[in-house]
CSV table of C-alpha atoms in Angstrom, one decimal:
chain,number,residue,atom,x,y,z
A,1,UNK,CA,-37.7,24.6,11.7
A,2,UNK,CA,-34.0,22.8,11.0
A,3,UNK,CA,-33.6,20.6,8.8
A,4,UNK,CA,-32.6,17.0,9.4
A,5,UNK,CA,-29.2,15.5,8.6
A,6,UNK,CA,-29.6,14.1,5.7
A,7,UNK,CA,-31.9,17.0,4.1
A,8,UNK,CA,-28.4,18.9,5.0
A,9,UNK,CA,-26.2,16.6,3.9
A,10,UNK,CA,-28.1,16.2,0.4
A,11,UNK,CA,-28.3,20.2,0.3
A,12,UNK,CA,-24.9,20.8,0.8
A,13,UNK,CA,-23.7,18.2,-2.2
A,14,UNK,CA,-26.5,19.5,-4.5
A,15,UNK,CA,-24.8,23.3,-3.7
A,16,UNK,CA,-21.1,21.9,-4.2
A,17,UNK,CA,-22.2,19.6,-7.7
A,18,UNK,CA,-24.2,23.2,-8.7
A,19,UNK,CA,-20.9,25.4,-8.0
A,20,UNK,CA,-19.0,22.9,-9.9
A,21,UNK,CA,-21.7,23.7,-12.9
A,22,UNK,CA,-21.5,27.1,-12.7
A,23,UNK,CA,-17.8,27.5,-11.9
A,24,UNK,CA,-17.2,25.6,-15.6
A,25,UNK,CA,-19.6,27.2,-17.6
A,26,UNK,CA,-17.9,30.6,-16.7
A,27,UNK,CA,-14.6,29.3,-17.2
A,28,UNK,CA,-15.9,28.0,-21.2
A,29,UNK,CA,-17.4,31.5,-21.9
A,30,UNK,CA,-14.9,33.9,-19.8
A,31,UNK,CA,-13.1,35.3,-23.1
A,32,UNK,CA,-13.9,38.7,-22.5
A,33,UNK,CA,-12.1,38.7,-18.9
A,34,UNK,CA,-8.6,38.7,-20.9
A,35,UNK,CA,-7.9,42.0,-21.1
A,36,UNK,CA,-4.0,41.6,-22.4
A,37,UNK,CA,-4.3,38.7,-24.0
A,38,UNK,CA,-6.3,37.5,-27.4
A,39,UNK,CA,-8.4,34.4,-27.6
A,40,UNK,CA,-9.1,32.0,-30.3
A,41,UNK,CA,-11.0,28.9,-31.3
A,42,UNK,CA,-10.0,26.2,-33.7
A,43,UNK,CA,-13.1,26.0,-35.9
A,44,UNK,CA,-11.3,24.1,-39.0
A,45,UNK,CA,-8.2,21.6,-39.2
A,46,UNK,CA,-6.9,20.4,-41.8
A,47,UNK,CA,-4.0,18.1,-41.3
A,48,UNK,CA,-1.2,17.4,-44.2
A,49,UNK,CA,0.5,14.1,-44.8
A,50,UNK,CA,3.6,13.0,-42.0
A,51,UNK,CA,7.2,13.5,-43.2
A,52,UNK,CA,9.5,11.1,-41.5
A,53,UNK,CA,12.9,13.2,-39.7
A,54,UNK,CA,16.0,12.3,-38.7
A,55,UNK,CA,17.9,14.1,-36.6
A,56,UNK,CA,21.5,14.2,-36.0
A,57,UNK,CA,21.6,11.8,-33.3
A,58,UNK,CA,19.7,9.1,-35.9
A,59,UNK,CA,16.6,9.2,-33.6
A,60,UNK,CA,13.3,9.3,-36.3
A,61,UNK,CA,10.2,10.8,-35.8
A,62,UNK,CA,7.6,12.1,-38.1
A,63,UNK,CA,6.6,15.7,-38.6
A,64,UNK,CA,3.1,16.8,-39.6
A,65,UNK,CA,1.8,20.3,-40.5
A,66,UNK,CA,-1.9,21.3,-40.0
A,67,UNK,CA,-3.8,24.2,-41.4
A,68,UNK,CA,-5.8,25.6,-38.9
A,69,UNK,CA,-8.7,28.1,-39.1
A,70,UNK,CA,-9.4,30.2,-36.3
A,71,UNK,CA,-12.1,32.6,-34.9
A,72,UNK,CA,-11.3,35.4,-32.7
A,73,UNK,CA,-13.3,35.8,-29.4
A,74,UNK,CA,-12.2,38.9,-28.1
A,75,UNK,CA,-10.6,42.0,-28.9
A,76,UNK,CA,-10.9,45.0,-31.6
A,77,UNK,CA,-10.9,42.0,-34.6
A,78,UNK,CA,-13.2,39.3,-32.7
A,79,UNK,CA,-15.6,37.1,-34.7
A,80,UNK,CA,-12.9,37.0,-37.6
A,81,UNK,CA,-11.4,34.0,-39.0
A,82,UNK,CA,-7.3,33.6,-39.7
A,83,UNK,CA,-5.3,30.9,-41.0
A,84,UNK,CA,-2.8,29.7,-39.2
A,85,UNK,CA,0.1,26.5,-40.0
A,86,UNK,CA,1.2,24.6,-37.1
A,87,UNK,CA,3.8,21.6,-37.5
A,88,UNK,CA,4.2,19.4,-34.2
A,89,UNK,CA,6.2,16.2,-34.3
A,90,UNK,CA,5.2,12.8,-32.9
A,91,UNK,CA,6.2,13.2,-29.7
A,92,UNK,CA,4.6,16.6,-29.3
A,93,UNK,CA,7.8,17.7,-27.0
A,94,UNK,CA,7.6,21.4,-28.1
A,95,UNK,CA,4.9,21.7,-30.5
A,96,UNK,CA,1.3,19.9,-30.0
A,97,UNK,CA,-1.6,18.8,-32.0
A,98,UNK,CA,-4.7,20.9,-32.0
A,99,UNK,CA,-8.2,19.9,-32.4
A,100,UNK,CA,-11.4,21.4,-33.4
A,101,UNK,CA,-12.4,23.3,-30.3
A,102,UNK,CA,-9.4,23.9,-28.9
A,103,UNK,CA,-8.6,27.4,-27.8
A,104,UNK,CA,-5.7,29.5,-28.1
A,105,UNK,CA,-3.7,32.0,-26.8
A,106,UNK,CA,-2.4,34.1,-29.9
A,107,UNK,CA,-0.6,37.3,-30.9
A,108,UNK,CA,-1.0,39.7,-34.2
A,109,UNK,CA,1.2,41.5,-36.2
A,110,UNK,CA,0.8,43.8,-39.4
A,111,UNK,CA,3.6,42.7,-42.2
A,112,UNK,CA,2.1,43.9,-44.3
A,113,UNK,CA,-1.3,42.0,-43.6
A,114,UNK,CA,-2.9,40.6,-40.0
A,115,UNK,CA,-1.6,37.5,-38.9
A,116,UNK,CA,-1.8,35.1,-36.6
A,117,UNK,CA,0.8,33.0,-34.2
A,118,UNK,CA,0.2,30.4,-31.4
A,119,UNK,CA,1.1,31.3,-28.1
A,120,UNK,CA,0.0,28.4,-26.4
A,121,UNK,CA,-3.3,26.4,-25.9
A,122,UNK,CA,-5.6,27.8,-23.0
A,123,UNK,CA,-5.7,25.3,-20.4
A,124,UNK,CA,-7.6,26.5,-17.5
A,125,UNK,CA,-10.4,25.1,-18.5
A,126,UNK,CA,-9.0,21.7,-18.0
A,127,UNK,CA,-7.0,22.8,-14.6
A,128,UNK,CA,-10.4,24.5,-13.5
A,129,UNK,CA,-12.0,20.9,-14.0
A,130,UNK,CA,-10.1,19.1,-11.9
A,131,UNK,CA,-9.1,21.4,-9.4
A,132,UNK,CA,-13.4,21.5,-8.8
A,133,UNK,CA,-13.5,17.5,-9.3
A,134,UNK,CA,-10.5,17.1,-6.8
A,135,UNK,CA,-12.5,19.9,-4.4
A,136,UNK,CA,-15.5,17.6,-5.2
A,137,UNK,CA,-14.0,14.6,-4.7
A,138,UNK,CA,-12.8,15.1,-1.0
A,139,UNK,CA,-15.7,16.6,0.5
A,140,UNK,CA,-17.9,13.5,-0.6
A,141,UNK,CA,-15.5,11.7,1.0
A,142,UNK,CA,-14.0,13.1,4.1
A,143,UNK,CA,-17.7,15.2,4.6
A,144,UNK,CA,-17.0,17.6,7.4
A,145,UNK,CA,-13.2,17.0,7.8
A,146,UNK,CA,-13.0,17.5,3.8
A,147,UNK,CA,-14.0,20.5,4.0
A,148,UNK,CA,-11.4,21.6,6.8
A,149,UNK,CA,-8.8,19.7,4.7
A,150,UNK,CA,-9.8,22.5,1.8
A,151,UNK,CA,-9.8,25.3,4.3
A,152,UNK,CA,-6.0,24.0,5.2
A,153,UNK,CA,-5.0,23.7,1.8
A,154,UNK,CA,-5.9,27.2,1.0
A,155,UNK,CA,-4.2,28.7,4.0
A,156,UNK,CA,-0.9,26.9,3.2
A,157,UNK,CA,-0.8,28.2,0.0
A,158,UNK,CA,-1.5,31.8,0.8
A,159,UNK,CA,1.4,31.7,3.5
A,160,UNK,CA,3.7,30.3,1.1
A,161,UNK,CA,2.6,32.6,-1.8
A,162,UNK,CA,3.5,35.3,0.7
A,163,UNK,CA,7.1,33.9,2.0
A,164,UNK,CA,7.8,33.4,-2.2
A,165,UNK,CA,6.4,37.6,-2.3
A,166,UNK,CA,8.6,38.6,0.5
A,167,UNK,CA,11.9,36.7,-0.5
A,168,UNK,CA,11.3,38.2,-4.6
A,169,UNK,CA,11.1,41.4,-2.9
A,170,UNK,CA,14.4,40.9,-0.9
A,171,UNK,CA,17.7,39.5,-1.3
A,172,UNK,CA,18.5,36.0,-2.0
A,173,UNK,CA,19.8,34.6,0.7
A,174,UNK,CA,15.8,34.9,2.8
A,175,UNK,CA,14.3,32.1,1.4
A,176,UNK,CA,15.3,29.4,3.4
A,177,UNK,CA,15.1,31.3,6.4
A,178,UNK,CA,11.4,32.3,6.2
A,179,UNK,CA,10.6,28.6,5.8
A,180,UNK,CA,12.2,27.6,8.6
A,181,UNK,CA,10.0,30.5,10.6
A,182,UNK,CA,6.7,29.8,9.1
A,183,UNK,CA,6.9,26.4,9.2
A,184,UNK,CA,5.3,26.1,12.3
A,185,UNK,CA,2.5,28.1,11.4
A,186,UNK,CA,2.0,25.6,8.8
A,187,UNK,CA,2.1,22.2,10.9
A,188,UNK,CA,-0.2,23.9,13.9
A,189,UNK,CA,-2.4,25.3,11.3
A,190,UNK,CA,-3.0,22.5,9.4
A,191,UNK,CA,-3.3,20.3,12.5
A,192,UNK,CA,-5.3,22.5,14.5
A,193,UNK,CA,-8.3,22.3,11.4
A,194,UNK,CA,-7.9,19.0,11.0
A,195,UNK,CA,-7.8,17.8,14.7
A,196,UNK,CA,-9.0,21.3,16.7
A,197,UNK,CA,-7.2,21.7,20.0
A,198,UNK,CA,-6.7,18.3,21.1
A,199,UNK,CA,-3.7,16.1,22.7
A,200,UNK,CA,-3.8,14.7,19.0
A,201,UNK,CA,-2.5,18.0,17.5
A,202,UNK,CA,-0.2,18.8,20.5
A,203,UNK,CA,1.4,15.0,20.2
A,204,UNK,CA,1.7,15.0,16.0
A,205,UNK,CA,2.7,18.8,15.6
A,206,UNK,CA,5.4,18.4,18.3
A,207,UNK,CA,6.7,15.3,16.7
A,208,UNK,CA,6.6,17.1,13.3
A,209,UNK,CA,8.7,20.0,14.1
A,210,UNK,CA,11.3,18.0,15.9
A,211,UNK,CA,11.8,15.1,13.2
A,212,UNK,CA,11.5,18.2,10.1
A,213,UNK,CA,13.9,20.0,11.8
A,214,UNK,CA,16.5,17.3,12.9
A,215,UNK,CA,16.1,16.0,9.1
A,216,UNK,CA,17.0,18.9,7.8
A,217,UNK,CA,20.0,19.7,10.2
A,218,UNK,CA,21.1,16.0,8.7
A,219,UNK,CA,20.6,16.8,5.4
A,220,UNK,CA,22.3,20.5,5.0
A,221,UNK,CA,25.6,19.5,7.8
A,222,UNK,CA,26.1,16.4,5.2
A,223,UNK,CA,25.8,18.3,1.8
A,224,UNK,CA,28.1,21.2,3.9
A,225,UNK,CA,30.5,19.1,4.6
A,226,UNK,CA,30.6,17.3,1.2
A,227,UNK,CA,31.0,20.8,-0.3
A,228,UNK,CA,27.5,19.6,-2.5
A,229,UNK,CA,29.8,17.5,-4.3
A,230,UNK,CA,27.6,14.8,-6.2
A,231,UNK,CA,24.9,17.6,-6.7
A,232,UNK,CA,24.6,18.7,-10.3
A,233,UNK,CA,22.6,22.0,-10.8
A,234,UNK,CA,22.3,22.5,-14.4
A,235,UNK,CA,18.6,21.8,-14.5
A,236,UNK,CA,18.4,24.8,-12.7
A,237,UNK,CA,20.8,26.9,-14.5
A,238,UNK,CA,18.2,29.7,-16.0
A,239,UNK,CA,17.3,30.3,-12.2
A,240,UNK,CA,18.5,33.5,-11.4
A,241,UNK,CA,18.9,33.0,-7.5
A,242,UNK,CA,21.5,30.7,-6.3
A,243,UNK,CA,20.6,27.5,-7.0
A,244,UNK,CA,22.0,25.9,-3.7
A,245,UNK,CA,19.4,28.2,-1.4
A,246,UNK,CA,16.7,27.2,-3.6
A,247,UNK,CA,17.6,23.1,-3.4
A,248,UNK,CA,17.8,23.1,0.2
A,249,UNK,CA,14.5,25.1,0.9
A,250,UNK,CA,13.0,22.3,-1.8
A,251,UNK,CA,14.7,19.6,0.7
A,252,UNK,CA,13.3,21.2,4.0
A,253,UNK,CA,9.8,21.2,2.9
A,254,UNK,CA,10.3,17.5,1.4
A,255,UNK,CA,10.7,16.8,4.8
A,256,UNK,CA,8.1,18.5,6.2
A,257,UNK,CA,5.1,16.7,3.9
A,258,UNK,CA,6.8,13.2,4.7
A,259,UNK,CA,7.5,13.7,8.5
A,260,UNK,CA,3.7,15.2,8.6
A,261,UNK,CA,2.1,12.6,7.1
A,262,UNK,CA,3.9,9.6,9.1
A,263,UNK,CA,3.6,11.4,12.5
A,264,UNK,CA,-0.1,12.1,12.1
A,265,UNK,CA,-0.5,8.4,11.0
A,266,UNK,CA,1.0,7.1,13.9
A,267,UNK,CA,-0.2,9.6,16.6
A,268,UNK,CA,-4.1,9.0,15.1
A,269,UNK,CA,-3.6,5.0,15.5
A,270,UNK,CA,-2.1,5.5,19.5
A,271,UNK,CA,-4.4,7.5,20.5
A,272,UNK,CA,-7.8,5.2,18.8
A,273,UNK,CA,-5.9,2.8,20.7
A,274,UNK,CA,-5.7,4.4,23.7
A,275,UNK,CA,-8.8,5.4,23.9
A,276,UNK,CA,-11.0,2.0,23.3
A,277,UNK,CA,-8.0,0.2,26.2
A,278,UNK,CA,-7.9,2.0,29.4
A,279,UNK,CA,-5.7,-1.1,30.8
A,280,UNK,CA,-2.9,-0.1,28.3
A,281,UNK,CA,0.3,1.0,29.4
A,282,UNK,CA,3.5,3.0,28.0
A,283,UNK,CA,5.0,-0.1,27.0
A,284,UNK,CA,2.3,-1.1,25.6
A,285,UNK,CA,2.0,1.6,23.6
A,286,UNK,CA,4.9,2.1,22.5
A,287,UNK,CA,4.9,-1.5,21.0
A,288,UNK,CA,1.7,-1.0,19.2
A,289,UNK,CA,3.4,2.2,17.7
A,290,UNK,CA,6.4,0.3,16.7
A,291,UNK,CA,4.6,-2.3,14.8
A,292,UNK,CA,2.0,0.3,13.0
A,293,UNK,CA,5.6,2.0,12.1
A,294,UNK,CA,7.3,-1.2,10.7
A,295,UNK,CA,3.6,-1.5,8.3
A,296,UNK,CA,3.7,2.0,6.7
A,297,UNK,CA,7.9,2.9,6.8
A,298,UNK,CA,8.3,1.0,3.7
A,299,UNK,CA,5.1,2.0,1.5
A,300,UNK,CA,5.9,6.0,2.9
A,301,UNK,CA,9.4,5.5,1.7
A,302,UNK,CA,8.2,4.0,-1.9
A,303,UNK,CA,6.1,7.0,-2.1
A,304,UNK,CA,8.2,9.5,-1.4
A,305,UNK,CA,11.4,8.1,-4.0
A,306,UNK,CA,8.8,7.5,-6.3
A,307,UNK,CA,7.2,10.7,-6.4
A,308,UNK,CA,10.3,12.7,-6.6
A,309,UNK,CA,11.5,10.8,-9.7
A,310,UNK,CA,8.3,10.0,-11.7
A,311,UNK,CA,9.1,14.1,-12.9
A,312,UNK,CA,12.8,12.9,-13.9
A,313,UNK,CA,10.9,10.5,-16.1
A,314,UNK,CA,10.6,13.1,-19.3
A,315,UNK,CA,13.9,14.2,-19.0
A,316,UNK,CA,15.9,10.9,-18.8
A,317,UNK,CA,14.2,9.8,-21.6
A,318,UNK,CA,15.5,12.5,-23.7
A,319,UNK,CA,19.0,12.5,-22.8
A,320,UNK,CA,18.8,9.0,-23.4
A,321,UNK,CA,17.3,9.4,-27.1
A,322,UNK,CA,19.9,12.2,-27.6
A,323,UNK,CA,22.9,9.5,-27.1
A,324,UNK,CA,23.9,10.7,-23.7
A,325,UNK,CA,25.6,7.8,-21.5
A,326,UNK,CA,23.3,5.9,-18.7
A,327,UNK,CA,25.6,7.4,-16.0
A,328,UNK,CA,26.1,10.8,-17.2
A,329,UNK,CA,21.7,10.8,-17.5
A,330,UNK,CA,21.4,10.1,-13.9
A,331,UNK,CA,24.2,11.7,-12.5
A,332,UNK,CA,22.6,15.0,-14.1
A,333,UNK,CA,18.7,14.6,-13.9
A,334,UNK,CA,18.7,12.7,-11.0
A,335,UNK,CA,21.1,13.6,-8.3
A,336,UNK,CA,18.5,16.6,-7.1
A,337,UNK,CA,15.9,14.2,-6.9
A,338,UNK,CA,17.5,11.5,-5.0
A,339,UNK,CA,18.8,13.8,-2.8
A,340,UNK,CA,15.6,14.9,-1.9
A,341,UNK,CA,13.9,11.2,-1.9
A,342,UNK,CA,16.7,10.0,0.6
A,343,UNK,CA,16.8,12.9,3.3
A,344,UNK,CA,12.7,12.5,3.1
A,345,UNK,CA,13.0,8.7,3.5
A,346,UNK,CA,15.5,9.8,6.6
A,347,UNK,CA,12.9,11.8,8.2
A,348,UNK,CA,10.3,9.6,7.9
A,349,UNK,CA,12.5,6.7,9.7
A,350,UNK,CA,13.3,9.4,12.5
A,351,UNK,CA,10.1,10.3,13.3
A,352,UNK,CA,8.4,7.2,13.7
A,353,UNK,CA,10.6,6.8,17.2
A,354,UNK,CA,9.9,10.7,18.0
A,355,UNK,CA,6.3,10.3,17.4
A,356,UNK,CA,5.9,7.2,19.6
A,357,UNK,CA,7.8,7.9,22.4
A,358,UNK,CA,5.6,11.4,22.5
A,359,UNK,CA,2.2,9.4,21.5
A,360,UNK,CA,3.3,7.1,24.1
A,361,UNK,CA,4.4,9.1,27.1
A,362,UNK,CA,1.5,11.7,26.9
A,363,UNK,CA,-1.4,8.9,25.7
A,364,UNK,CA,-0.1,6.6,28.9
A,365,UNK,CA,-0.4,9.6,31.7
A,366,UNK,CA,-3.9,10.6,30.3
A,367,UNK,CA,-4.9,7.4,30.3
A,368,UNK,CA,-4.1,6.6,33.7
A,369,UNK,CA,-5.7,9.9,34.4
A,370,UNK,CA,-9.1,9.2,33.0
A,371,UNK,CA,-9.2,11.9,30.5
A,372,UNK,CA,-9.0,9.6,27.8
């Protein structure tokens, strides 16, 4: 006997919302799975009065020290209590402020008596949280195509977690390269789940390789030719491959999300267009693909500047507290970031022309043959 659709639906939600459950409750009380490093918990805190600092620069801020009391939770010494002092300042920059509950990552030593030090906090938990709420999240709202979404998700980031393996493993000159191969992979792959084998994954995956890849040929013949004048590196100074291969594998696969995102937009709209007007012809189309390209350019472009330099944010507002000049901030924390924001913004003006005069062209001939 099968069950109806919405006995299914509600069963599959009730076994996502228990997996989220169960998924956080072994994350809280996995402290035995870490074998290398030692866990503890904050049980007591005991926070002393601020002392106001000024620095060198003449910025203030006030310092506080807290005495913390923590239980072990694993390892030779677990279930016993240490003290530990931990001073953070206001802005929390390098140190932070722990709570009761919170726990740590710390290390031991034996001069002459066991101590404590803070590692870091544990934060998977958290990550854990929202990664499940996120996973939630979509497949409550896209249902079925949520749940191919995931599947993409996951596959994308095991080929690039291998292409990272293979280039660490080789010499430094590869990484660019096997993005530019696997690339591909990525667009069809992610298409192909999303859309299965349809004119709709043939028309935006065509459209996506051609505008990524003319992008990026923009892009790298301009900062060639410029001899990456204009492009300040320091913020990548403690990378140990060169620092010019690793920008412009960043700026291709910029490209790639932004060109992705506009050619499926448009190619989705044509072809729902397409499909409820047989009488519709190329022209036609093409002018409805024009107009849905004028709507979403601008808002694309916004996001994509926008998301590159909300991560500047931090940054610039340090160098700005530390006396350095407006210029010399945004010349050196931001010249990456634009860089990347306005070869993006390029590709997503190039392919909204690639993707209709594809959309167009293929929709138009189906639709005169019926097979719309």
């Amino acid at each position: 006997m099968f069950l109806s659709k919405n006995k299914r639906i509600t069963l599959f939600f009730s076994s996502v919302i228990l997996c989220f459950l169960g998924g956080l409750v072994f994350v809280s009380l996995s402290s035995q799975l870490y074998q290398q490093d030692t866990l503890a918990q904050v049980i007591h805190v005991k926070n002393e009065p601020p002392k106001a600092v000024t620095d060198e620069k003449g910025n203030k801020e006030s310092h506080i020290t807290q005495q913390l009391t923590v239980k072990l939770l694993n390892g030779s010494l677990k279930n016993q209590t240490f003290d530990i002092t931990n001073t953070f300042s206001a802005s929390q920059i390098k140190n932070q402020q722990y709570r009761k509950g919170n726990k740590l990552f710390v290390t031991g030593t034996q001069n002459p008596l066991p101590s404590l030090t803070i590692v870091e906090a544990k934060r998977d938990t958290s990550l854990f949280v929202l990664t499940l709420l996120f996973v939630l999240l979509l497949f409550i709202v896209a249902g079925r195509q949520g749940i191919f979404t995931f599947i993409s998700l996951c596959l994308n980031s095991v080929l690039i977690g291998t292409a990272l393996l293979v280039y660490r493993s080789q010499n430094d000159q590869l990484l660019l390269p096997l993005f530019l191969i696997i690339s591909p992979v990525l667009i069809f792959s992610t298409l192909f789940l999303l859309n299965g084998y349809s004119k709709k994954t043939k028309i935006a995956g065509i459209a996506t390789l051609f505008g990524t890849y003319l992008t990026f040929c923009i892009g790298f013949i301009v900062i060639t030719l410029l001899q990456h004048k204009g492009l300040h590196y320091e913020e990548m100074e403690l990378i140990t491959r060169p620092a010019h291969t690793i920008f412009l594998t960043s700026l291709f696969i910029g490209c790639l999300g932004g060109v992705m995102d506009i050619a499926v937009t448009i190619t989705s709209s044509l072809t729902e267009i397409a499909a409820n007007n047989s009488a519709l012809n190329q022209q036609d189309l093409k002018q409805a693909g024009y107009s849905i390209g004028s709507e979403i350019t601008g808002p694309m472009i916004n996001i994509m500047i926008f998301s590159y330099l909300s991560g500047a944010i931090p940054l610039i507002i340090i160098f700005l507290k530390n006396q350095m000049s407006f210029n010399y901030t945004f010349s050196i924390v931001l010249s990456l970031e634009l860089a990347r924001a306005l070869v993006g913004s390029i590709g997503i003006v190039l392919t909204v022309p690639i993707t209709i005069f594809l959309a167009s062209r293929i929709l138009s001939s189906k639709v005169k043959e019926g097979k719309i």
